[in-house]
Structure formats: C-alpha cells, structure tokens
XYZ file of N, CA and C in Angstrom:
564
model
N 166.214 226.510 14.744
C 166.014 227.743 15.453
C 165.144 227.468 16.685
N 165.316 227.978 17.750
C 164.667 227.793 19.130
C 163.505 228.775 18.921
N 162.662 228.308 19.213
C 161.583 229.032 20.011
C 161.405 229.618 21.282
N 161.313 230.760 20.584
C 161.549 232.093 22.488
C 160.288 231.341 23.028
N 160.431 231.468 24.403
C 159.510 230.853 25.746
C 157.991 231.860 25.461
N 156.819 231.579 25.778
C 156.034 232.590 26.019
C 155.520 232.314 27.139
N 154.648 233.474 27.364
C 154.088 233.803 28.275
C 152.998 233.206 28.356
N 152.331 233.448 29.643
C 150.897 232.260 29.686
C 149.696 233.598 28.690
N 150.248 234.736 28.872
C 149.119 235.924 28.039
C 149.206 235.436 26.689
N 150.857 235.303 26.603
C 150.244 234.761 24.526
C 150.329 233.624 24.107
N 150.261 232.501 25.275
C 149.626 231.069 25.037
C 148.297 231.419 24.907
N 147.792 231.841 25.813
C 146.016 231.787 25.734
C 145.394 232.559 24.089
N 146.450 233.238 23.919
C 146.425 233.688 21.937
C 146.413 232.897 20.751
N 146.980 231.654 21.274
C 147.452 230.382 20.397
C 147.095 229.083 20.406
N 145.906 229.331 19.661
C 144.850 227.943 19.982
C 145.630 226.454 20.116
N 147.198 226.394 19.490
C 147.717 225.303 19.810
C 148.223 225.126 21.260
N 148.957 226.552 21.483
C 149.718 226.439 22.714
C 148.726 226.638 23.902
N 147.360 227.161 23.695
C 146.709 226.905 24.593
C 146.309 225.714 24.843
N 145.652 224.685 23.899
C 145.307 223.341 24.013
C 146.304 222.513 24.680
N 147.435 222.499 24.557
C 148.845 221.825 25.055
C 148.944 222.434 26.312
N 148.671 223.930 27.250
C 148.564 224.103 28.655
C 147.313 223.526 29.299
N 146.481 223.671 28.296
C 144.915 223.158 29.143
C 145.150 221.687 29.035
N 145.958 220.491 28.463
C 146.366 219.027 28.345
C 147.226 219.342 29.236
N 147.824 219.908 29.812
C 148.850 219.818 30.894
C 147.925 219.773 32.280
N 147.327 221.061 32.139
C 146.554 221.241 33.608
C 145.240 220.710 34.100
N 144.524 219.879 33.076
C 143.366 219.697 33.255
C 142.926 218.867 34.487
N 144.084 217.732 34.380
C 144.253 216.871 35.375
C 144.412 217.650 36.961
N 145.068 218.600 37.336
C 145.212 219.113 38.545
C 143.911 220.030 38.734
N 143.559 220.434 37.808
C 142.523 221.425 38.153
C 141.054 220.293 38.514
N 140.940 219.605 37.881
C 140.163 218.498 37.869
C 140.429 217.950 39.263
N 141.112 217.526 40.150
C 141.188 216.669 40.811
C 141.083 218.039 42.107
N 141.270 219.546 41.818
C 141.572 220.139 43.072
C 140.199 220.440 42.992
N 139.003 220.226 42.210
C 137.413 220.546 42.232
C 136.816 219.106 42.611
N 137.264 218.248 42.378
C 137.020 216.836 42.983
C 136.901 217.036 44.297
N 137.640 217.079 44.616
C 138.304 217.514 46.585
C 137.441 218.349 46.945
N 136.194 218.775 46.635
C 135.563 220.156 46.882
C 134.417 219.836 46.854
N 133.985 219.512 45.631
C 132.247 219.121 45.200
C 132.031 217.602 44.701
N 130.714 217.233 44.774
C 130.454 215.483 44.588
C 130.030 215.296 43.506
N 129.252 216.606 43.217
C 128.526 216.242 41.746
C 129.712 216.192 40.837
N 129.661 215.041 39.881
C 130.189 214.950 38.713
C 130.080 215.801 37.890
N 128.682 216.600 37.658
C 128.542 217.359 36.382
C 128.998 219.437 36.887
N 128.976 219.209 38.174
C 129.484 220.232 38.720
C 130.758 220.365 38.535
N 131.296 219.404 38.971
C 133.244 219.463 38.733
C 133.374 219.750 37.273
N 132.315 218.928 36.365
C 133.010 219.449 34.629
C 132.618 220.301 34.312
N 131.246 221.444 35.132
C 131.191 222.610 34.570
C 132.335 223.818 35.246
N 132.497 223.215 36.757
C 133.918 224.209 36.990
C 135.170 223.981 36.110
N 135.597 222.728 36.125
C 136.396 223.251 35.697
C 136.244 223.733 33.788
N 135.535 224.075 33.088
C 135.185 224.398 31.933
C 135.541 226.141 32.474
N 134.935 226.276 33.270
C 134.911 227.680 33.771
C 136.423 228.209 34.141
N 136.587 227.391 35.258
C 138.222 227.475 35.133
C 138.903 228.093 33.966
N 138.737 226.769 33.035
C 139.514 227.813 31.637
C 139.493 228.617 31.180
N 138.200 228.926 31.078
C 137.459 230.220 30.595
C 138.105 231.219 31.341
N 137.961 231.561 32.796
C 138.633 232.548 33.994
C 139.971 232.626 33.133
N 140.678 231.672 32.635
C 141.994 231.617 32.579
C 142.092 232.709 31.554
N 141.868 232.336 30.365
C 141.340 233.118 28.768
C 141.285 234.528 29.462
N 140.392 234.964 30.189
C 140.341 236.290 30.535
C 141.092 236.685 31.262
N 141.880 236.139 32.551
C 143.110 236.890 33.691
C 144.482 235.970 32.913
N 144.987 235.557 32.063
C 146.177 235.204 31.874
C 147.210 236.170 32.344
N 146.779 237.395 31.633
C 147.954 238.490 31.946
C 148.307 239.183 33.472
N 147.506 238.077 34.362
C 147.640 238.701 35.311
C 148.732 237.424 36.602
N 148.829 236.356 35.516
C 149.978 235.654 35.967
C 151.788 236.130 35.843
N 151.949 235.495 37.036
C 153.103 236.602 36.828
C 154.611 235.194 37.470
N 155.466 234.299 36.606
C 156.015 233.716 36.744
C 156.567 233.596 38.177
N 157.001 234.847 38.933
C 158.500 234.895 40.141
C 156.957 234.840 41.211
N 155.959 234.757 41.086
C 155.209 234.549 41.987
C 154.801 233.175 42.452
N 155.244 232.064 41.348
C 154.805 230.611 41.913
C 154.436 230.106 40.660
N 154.004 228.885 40.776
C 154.124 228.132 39.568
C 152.694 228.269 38.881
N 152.796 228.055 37.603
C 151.518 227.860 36.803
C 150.268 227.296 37.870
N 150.457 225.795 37.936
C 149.338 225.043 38.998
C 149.149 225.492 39.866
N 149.695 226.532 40.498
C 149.601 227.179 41.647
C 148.666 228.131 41.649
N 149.033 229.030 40.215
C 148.139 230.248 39.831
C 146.812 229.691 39.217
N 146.636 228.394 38.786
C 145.612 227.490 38.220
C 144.763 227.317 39.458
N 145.304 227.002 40.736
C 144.670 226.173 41.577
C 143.697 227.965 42.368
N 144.430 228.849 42.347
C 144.232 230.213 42.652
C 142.997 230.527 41.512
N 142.959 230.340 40.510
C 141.495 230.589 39.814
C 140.441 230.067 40.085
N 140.796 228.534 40.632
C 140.267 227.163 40.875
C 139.007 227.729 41.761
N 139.998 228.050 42.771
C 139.704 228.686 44.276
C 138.732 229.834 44.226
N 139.088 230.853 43.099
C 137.543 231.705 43.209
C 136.689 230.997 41.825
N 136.524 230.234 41.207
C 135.769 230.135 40.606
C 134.938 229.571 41.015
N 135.505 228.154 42.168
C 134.784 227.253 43.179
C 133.963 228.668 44.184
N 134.676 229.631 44.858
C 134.056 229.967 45.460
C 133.079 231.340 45.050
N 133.279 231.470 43.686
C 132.023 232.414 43.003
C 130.644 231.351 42.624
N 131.235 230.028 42.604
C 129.866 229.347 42.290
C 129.038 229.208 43.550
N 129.519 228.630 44.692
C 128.990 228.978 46.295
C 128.372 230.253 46.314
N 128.765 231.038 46.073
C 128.549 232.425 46.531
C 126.805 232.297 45.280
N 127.160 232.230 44.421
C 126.044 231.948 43.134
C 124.856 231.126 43.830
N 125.324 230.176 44.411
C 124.218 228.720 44.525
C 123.730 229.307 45.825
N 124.217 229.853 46.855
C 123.566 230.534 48.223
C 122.820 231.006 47.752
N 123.241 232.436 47.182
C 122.334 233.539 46.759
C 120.873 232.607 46.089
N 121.088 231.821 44.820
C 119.982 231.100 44.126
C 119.109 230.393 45.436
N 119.834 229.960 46.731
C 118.464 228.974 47.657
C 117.847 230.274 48.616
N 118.688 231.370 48.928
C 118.490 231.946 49.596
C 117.105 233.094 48.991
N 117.166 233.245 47.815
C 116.105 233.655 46.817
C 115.400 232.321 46.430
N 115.399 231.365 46.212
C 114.246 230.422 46.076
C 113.757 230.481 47.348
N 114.514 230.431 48.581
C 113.700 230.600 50.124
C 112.853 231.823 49.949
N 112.935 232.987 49.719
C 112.334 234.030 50.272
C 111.075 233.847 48.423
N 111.345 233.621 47.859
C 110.231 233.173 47.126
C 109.286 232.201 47.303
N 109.590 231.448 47.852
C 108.632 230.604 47.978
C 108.474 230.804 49.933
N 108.724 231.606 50.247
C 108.062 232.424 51.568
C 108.485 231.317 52.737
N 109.754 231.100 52.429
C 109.987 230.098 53.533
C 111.600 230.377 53.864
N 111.654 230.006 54.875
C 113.587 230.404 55.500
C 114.058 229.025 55.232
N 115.403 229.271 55.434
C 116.176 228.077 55.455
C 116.076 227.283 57.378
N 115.864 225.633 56.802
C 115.590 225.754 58.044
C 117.129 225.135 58.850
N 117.516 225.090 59.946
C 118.717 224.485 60.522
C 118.724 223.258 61.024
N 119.463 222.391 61.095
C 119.336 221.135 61.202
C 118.712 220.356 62.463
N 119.049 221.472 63.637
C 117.983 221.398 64.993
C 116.755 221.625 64.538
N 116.263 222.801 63.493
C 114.393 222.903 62.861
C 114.489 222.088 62.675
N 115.125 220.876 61.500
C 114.904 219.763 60.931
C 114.236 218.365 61.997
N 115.055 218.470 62.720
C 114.806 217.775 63.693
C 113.683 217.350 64.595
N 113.597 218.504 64.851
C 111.896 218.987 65.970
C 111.061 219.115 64.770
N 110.863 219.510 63.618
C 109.881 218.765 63.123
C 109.437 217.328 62.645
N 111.021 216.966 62.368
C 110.536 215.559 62.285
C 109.952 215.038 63.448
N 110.510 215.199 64.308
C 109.671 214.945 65.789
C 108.360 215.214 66.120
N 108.244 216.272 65.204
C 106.592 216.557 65.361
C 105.528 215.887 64.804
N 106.270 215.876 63.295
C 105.489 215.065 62.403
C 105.304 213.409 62.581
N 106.439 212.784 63.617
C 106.152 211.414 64.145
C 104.930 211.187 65.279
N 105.060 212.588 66.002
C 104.535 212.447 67.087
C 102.818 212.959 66.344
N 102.695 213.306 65.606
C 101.435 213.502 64.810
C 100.687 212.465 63.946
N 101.667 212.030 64.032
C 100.700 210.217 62.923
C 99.636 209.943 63.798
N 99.480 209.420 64.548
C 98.293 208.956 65.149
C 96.717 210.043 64.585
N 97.388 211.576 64.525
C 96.269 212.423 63.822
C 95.961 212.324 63.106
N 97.084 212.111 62.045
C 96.915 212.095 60.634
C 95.728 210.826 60.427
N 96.429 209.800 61.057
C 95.564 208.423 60.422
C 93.840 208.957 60.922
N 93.711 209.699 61.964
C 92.437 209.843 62.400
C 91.543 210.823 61.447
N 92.648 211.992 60.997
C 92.056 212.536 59.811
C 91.600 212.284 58.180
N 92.483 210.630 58.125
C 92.315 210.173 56.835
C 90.701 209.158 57.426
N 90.530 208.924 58.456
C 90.226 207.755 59.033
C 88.462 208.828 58.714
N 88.500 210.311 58.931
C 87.326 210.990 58.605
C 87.154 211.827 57.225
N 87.881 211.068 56.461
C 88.158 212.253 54.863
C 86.989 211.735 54.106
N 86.055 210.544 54.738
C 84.652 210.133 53.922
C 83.537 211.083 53.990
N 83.755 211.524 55.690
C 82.674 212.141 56.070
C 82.263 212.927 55.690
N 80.450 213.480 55.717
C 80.666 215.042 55.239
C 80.714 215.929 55.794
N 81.458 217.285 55.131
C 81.892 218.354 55.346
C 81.296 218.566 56.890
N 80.063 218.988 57.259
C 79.786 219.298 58.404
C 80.115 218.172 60.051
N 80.062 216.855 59.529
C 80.501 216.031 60.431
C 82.045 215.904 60.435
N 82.849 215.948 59.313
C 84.006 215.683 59.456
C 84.763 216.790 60.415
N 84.000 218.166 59.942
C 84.692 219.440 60.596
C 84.428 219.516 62.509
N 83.347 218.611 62.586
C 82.990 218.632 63.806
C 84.029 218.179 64.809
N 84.682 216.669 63.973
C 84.754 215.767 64.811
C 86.118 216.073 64.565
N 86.865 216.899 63.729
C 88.310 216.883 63.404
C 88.398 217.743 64.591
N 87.754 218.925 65.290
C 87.750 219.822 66.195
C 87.726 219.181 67.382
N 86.853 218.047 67.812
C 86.669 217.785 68.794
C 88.026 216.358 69.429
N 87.686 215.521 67.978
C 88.746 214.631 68.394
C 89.951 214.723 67.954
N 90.524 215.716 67.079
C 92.095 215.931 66.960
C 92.585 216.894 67.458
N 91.406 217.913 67.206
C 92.581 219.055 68.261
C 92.136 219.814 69.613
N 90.855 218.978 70.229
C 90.596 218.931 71.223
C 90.207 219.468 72.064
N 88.647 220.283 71.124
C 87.878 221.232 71.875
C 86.746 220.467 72.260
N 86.025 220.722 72.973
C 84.532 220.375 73.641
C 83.664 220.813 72.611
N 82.638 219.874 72.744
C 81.675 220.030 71.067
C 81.198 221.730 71.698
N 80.987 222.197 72.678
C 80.640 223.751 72.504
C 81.259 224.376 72.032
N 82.447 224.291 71.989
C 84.028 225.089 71.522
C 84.134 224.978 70.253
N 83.116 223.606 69.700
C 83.994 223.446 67.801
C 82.394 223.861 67.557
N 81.377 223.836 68.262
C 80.024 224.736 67.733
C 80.164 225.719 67.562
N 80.785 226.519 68.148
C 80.998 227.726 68.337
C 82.230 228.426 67.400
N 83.246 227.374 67.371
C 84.229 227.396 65.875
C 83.561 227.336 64.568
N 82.601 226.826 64.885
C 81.789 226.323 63.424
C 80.417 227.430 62.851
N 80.219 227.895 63.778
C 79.303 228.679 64.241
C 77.688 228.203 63.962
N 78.028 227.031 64.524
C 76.424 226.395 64.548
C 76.312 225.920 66.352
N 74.505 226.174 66.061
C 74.272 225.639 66.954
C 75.094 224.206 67.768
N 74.660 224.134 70.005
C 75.003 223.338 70.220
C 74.712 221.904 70.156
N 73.183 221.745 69.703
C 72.154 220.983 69.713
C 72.764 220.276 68.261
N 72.932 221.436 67.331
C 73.360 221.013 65.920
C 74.776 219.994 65.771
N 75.193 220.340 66.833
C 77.043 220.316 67.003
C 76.702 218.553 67.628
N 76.019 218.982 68.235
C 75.833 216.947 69.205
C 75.478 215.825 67.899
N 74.105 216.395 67.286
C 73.616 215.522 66.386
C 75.192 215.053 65.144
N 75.354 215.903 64.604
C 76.553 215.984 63.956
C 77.344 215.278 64.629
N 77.772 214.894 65.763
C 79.303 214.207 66.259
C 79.097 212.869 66.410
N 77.371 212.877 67.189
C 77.192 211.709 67.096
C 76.708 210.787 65.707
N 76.428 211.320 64.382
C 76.491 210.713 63.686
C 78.520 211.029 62.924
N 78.603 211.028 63.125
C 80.011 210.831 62.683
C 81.326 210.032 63.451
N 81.019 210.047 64.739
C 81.379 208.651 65.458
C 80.894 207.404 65.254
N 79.475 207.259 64.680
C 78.720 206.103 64.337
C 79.404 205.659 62.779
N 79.830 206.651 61.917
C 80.178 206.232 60.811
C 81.886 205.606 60.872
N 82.041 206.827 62.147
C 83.477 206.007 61.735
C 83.818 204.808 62.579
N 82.894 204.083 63.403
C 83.004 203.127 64.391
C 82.614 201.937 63.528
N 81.641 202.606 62.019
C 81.358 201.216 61.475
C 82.336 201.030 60.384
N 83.048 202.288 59.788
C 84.099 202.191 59.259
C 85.299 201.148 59.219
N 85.338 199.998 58.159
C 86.870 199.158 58.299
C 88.335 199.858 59.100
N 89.139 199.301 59.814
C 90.338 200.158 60.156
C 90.176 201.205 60.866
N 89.383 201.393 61.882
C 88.958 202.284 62.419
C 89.954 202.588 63.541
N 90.604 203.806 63.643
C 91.805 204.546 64.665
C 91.019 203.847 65.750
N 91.571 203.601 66.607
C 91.432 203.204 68.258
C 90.651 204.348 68.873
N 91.372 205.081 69.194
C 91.329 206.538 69.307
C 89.809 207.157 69.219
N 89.548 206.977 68.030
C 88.362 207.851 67.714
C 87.117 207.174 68.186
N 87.161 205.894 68.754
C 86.145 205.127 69.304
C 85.639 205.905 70.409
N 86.260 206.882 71.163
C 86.463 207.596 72.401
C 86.405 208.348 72.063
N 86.648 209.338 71.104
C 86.126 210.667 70.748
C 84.860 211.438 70.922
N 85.077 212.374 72.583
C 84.342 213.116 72.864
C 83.496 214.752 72.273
C-alpha cells in the first residue's frame, strides 16, 4: 500500500518524518548561515532556531509557491535577520548603559591618533605617579597640560609662593629619578 504524500504541517507532527526533513535540510540551511556569520557557535544556534521557526510556521508553506529549500532558506533569512535586529538592540542598550555611543570608524581613528599623539604625556605622568599628591598635581598642570605655575596655583588654590616651592621640588625629584622623560627636565 502507498503512502499518501504529506504535507510539511503534518511532517512537523511526526517525529520520524520530521527527523528525515530536518536530515534532508540541515545541510542547506547550514551552509546558507555560514555565508552570513563567522562564529561557529552562532551558525549552530541559528540554525537550531531555524527548526524551531519551522515547528511553528510549517502550515504556512505552501508547495505551488517554490520549493521546500527555498521556503527553508526564507525562514533562514528572518531568523538570521531577527538575530541582527536582537544583537543591535543588545549593543545599542549596552551603549546607552554604560553611557557611551557607538563610536564610527572615523571616531576610531582620531582617537587612536590621539592616544599616539599623547604617549609622550602619559610616560610623563607615570614618570610623576611617585610624587606627592601636592607636587605631582603641580607639575602635572604645569608640565602636561600647560599652565604657568600661577594658573595651576590658582587651579590648586594655593598660594603662588607655595606653587614655586612645590614645582621646584618636584622637578628635582624627577630629574634624579631613573628614566627620566626628556621633556620634564624643562618643565616650566
């Protein structure tokens, strides 16, 4: 006796005849999420999902419209693109949580540029991370970001008299300092 044809609605009913469509298609669905995403463990959770999508819209395949893989590759297609839509939303809310935008690959850029063009500070600021608090703050004002000791006295809100003694012992420490920035030898 022949077996009447079914439908893909009451394959997905028939844990055999479903297993025997999902061994048919796994391979195409697999390889059309390959083509898409890099992660390995991404492609095996789409397509897991895939099937799943399938289980729930079977009945909405409809033979004279195109072939199975076709309507497979059509689930493929929003499941790939409900996970995008998922993973935006997730950076676009980790951005605004953690109080920062997404930046664009020109931001990327000009800061790296910034941050190259800033080493020379940095080393001058590690070059005073011994000092103490009141000399280091002096001299980070005067020799990194380049106010006149009245300007970082006055940032500091100490005297100018106070502001001299202070710079000049903190140029003395860091002149006797090993590895000493170039730079800060000259630090006015």
């Amino acid at each position: 006796m022949r077996r009447e044809q079914k439908g893909l609605a009451d394959t997905v009913r028939d844990p055999v005849a479903f297993e025997a469509f999902y061994r048919r298609h796994v391979g195409d669905v697999t390889r059309f999420l390959a083509r898409r995403v890099t992660d390995p463990h991404t492609v095996a959770d789409l397509t897991a999902e895939v099937f799943l999508a399938v289980l729930d819209s079977a009945h909405t395949y409809r033979p004279g419209r195109g072939s199975e893989t076709a309507w497979l590759y059509g689930v493929a297609r929003n499941t790939l693109h409900a996970e995008w839509r998922r993973a935006t939303r997730l950076a676009h809310a980790t951005s605004r949580l953690a109080g920062r935008r997404l930046l664009e690959p020109d931001d990327v850029t000009r800061l790296e540029d910034r941050i190259d063009a800033e080493a020379p500070a940095r080393r001058a600021l590690a070059a005073m991370a011994g000092l103490p608090e009141g000399e280091r703050a002096l001299l980070e004002l005067v020799a990194v970001d380049g106010l006149s000791p009245a300007e970082a006295a006055a940032a500091l809100g100490i005297r100018q008299g106070t502001a001299r003694v202070r710079l000049h012992r903190a140029r003395r420490s860091i002149q006797q300092a090993p590895g000493v920035v170039p730079a800060m030898r000259g630090a006015k």
